[in-house]
Short mmCIF file of C-alpha atoms in Angstrom, two decimals:
data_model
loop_
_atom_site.label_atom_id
_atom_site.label_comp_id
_atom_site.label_asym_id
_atom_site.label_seq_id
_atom_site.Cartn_x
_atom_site.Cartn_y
_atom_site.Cartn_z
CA UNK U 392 66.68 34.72 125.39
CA UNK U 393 70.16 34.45 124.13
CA UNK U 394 72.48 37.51 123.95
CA UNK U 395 73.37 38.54 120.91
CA UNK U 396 75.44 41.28 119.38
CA UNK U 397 76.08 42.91 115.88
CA UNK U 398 79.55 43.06 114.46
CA UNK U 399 80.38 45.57 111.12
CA UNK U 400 83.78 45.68 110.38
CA UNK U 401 84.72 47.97 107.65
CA UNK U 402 87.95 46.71 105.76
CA UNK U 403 90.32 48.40 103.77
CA UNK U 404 89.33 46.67 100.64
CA UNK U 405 86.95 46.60 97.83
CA UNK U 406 88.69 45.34 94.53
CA UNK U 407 90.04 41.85 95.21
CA UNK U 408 87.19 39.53 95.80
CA UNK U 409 89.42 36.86 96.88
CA UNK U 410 90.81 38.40 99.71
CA UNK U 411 87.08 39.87 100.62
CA UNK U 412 86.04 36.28 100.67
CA UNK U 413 88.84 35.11 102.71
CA UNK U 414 88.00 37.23 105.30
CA UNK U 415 84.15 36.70 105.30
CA UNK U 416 85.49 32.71 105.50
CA UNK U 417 87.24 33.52 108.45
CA UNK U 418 84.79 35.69 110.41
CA UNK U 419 81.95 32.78 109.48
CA UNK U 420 84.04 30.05 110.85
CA UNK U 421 82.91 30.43 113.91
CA UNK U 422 79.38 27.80 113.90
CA UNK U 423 77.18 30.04 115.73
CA UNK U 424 78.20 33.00 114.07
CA UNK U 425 75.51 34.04 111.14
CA UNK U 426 77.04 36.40 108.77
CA UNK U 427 74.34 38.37 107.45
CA UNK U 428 75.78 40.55 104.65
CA UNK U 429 79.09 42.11 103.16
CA UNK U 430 79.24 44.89 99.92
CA UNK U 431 82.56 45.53 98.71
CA UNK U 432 83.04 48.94 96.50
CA UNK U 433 85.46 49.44 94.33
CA UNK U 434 85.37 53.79 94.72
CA UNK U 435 85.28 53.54 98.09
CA UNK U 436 87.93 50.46 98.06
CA UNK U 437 86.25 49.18 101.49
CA UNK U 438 84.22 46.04 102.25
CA UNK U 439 81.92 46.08 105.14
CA UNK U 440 81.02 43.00 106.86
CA UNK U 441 77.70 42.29 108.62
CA UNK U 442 77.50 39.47 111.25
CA UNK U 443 75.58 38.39 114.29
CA UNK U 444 76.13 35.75 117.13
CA UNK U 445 76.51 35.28 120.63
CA UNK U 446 78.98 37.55 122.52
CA UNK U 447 81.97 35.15 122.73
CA UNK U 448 81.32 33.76 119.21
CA UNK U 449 81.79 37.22 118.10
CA UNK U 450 84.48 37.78 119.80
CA UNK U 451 86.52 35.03 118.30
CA UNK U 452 84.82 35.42 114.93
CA UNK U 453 86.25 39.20 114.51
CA UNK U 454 89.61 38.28 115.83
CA UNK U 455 89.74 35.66 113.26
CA UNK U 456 88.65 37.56 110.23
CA UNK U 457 91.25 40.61 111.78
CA UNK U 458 94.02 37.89 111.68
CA UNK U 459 93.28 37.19 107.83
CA UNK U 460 93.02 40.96 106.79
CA UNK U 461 96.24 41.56 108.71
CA UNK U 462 97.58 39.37 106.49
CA UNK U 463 96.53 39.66 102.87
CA UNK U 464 96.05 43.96 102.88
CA UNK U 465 98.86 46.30 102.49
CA UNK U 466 97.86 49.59 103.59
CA UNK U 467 100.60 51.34 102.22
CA UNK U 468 99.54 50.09 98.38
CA UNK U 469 96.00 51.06 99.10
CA UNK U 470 93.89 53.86 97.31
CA UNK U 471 90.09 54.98 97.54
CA UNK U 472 87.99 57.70 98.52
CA UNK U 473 86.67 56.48 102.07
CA UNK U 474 88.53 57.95 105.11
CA UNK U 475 90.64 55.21 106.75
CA UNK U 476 93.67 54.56 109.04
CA UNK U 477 93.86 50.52 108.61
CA UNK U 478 93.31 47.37 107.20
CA UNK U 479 91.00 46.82 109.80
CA UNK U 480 89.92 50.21 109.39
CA UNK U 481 86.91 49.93 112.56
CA UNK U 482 85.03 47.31 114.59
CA UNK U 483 81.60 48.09 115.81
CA UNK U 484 79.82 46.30 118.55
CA UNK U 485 76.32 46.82 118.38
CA UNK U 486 74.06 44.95 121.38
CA UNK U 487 70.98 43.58 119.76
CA UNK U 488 69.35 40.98 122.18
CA UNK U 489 69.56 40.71 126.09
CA UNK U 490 72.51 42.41 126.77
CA UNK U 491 73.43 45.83 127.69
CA UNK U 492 75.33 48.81 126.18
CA UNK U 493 78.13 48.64 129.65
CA UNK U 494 78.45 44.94 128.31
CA UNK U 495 79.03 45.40 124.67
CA UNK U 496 81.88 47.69 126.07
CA UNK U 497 83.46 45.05 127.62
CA UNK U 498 83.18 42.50 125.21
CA UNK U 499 84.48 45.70 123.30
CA UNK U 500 87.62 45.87 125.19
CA UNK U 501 88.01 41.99 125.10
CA UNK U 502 88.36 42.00 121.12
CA UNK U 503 90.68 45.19 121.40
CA UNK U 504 92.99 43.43 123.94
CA UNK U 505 93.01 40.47 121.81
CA UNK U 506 94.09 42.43 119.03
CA UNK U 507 96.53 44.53 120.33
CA UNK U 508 98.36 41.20 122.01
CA UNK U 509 98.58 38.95 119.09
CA UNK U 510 98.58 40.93 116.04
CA UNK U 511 100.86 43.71 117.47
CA UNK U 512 97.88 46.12 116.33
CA UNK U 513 97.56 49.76 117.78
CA UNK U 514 94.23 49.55 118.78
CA UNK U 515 92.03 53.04 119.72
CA UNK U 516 88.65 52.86 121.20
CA UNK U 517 85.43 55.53 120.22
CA UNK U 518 82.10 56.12 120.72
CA UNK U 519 80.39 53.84 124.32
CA UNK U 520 83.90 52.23 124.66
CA UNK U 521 86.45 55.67 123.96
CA UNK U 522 88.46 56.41 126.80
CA UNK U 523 89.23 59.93 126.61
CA UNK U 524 85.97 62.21 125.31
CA UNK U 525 88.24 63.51 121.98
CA UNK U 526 87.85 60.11 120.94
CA UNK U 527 84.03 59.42 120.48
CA UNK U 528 83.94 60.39 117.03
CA UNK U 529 85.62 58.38 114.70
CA UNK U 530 86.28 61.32 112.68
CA UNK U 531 88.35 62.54 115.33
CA UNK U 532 90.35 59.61 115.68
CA UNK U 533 90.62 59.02 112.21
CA UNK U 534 91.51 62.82 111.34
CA UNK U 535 94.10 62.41 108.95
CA UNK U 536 94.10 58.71 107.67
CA UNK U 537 96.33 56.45 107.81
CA UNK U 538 99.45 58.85 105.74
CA UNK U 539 98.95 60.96 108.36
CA UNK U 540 99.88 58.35 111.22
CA UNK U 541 102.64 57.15 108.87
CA UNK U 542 104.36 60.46 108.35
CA UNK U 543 103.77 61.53 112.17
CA UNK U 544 103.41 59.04 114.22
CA UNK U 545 101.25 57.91 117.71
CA UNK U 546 102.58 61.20 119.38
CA UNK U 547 101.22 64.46 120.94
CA UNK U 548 97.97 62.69 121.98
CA UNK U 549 97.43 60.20 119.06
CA UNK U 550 98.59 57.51 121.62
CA UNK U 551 97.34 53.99 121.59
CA UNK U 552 94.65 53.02 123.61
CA UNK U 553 96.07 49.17 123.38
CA UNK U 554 99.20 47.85 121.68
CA UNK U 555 102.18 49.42 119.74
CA UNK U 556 103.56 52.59 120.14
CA UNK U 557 103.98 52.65 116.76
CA UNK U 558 101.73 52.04 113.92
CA UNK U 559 101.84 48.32 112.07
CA UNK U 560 103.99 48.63 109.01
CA UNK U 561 101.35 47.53 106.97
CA UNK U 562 97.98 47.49 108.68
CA UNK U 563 98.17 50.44 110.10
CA UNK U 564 96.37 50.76 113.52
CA UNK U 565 92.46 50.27 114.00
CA UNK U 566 89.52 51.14 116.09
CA UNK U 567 87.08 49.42 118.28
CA UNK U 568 83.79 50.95 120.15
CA UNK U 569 80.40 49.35 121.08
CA UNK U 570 77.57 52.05 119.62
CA UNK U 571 74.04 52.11 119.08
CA UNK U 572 72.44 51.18 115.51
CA UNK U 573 73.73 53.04 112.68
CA UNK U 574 72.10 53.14 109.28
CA UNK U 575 75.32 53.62 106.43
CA UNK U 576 73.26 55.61 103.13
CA UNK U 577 74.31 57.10 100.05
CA UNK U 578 72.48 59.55 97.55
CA UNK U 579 74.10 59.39 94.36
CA UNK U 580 73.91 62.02 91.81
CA UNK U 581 73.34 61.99 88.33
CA UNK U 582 76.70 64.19 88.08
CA UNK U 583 79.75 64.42 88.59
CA UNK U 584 80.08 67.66 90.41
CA UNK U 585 81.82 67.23 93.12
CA UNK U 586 81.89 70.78 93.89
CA UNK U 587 78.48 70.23 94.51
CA UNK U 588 78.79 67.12 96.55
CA UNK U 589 81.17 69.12 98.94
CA UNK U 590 78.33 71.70 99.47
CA UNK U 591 75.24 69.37 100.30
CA UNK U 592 77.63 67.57 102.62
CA UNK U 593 78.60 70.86 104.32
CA UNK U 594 75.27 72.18 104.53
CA UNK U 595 73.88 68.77 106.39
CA UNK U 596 76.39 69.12 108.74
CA UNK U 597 76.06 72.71 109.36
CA UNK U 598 72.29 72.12 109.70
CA UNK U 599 72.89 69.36 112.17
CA UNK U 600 75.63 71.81 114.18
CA UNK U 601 73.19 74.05 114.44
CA UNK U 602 70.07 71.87 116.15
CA UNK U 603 67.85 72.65 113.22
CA UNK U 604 67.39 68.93 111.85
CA UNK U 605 69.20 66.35 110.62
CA UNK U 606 70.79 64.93 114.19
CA UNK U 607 73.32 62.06 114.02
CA UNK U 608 73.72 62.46 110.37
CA UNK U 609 77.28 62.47 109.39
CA UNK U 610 78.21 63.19 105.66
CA UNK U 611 80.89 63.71 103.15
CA UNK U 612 81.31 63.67 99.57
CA UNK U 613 83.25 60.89 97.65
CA UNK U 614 84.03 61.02 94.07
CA UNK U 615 83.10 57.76 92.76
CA UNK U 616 85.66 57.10 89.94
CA UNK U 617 84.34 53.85 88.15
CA UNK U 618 81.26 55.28 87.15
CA UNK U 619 82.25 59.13 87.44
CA UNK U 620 79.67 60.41 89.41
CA UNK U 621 79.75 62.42 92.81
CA UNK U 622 78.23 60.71 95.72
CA UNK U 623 77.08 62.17 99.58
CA UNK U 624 77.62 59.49 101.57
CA UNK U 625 75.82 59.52 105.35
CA UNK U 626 75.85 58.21 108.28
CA UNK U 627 72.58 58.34 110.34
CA UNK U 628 73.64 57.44 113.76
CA UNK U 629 70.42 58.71 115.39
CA UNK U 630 68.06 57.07 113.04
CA UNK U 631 64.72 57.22 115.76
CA UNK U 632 66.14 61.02 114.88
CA UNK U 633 66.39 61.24 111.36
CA UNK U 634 65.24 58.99 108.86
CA UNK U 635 66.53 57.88 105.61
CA UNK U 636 63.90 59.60 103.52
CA UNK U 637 64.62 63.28 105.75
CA UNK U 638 68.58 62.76 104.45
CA UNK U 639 67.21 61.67 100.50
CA UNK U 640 64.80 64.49 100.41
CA UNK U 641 67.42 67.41 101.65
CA UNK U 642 69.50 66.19 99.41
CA UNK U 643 67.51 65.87 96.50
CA UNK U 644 65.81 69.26 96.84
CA UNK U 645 69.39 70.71 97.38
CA UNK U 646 70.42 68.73 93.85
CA UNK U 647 67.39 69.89 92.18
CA UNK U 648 68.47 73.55 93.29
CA UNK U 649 71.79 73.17 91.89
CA UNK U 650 70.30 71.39 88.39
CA UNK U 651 71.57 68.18 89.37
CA UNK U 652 69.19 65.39 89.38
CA UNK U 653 69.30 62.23 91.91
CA UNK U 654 70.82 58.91 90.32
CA UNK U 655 69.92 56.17 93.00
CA UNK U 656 70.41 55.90 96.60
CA UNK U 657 71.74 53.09 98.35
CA UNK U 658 72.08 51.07 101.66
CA UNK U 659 75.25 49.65 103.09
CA UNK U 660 74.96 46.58 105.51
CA UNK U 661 71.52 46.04 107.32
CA UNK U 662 68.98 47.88 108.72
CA UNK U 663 66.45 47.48 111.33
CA UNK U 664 63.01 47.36 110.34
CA UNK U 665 61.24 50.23 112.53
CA UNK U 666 63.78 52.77 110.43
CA UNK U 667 62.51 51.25 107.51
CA UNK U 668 59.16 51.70 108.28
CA UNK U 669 59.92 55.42 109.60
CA UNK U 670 61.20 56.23 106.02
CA UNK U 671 58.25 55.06 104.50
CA UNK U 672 55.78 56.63 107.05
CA UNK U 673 57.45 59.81 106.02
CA UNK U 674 57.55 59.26 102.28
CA UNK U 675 53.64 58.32 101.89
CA UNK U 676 52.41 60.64 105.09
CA UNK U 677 51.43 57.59 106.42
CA UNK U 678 51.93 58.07 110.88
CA UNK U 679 50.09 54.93 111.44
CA UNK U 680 52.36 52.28 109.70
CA UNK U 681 54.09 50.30 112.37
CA UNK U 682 55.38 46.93 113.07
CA UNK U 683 51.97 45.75 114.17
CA UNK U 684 50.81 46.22 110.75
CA UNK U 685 53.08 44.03 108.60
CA UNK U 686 51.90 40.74 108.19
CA UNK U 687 54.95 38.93 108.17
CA UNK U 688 55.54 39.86 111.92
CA UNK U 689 52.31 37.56 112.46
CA UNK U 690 53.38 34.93 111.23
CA UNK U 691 57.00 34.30 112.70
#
């Protein structure tokens, strides 16, 4: 079988559809590179990219569409409500077929290293690929954003991994790491309490502090302006852990508490299909609904 990795870069930019499409051109120029999916948002002013290929494809693919948003977004002119510290805000490597996690690293490193030497990009690695063990979580390594970097600089251990000592003047500095899957979801609420937002957030993440459910599952509120409603937006990065329908339900009971009802939810970039099916196992009570019993898997 061929090896074959996922690439999701999350750019700083969600209002100009040309310049989203520019970048999507680039990243798909590559012929055996299949780009999947992208969603731009206009709140969050990001666009995340989905694309798959073979290792070295991917690696030229990424560099490519890096190149172009180096280019065409100003960092210092942008405004949303996603946490970000460039352009390029972060590149995940994701092995999907025939290759190993200590390889995506590599190829990890490769796309850094080619970033850092021809764009003159401060480049950090996180999660399989950090270097030092502060630096797993993005969070951690994006603590601040990108004003923060501006105003203090890559000092007093917010060195480089790759690149610059100082940040780009306009793209700011990004960050690279081979991980596992990762399922992006958002619960929106028929509100716009934010107040409320904070608190489901907080109490998700003090839940999954304290070991008593909801592992891997990152949140924060963001204040989504266009339509004015509040929105807890997740990350499930242990989805075998905790499924999308576990996240919907706490916080739609937690909603209901507070009188707030549940607008829509909604999925960023792809998922795999055995978290699918986990979320609707859970929803219906149905344990026995696996691969094996969807048709369509019979007849590829």
């Amino acid at each position: 079988m061929a090896k074959l990795v996922q690439c999701i870069p999350n750019f700083s930019e969600g209002r100009r559809v040309d310049v989203v499409r520019r970048i999507v051109d680039s990243i798909a120029s590559e012929a055996e590179v299949k780009v999947v999916d992208y969603s731009m948002d206009v709140d969050h002013n990001r666009a995340v990219v989905t694309f798959v290929g073979p290792p070295q494809d991917v690696r030229r693919s990424i560099f490519a569409g890096t190149k172009a948003a180096v280019e065409l977004i100003d960092l210092n002119k942008h405004k949303g409500g996603h946490p970000r510290v460039g352009s390029v805000d972060v590149i995940p490597i994701v092995p999907l077929q025939d290759i190993s996690m200590a390889e995506a690293v590599a190829l990890s490193r490769e796309i850094g290293k080619d970033i850092a030497d021809n764009l003159q990009l401060p480049v950090y690695f996180y999660e399989q690929s950090a270097t030092m063990r502060h630096r797993t979580n993005l969070a951690d390594v994006r603590k601040g954003g990108f004003e923060a970097l501006r105003e203090n600089g890559l000092i007093d251990g917010r060195e480089p991994d790759l690149g610059p000592s100082k940040m780009h003047p306009t793209a700011g500095v990004t960050v690279v790491g081979a991980r596992g899957p990762l399922i992006a979801f958002n619960v929106n609420l028929a509100s716009n309490d934010m107040k409320a937002a904070r608190a489901i957030a907080k109490k998700m993440r003090d839940i999954r502090d304290s070991g008593g459910g909801l592992q891997g599952v990152k949140a924060i509120a963001v204040y989504l302006k266009s339509r004015d409603i509040a929105q807890v937006s997740t990350n499930i990065t242990l989805p075998h852990q905790a499924s999308m329908y576990e996240v919907y339900s706490f916080v739609e009971r937690e909603a209901n508490a507070m009188g707030i009802e549940v607008l829509e939810s909604e999925l960023i970039g792809t998922i795999r299909e055995e978290s699918l099916l986990k979320a609707a196992s859970e929803a219906m009570k149905l344990p026995n609904l696996t691969t094996k019993r969807v048709l369509d898997n019979w007849m590829r």
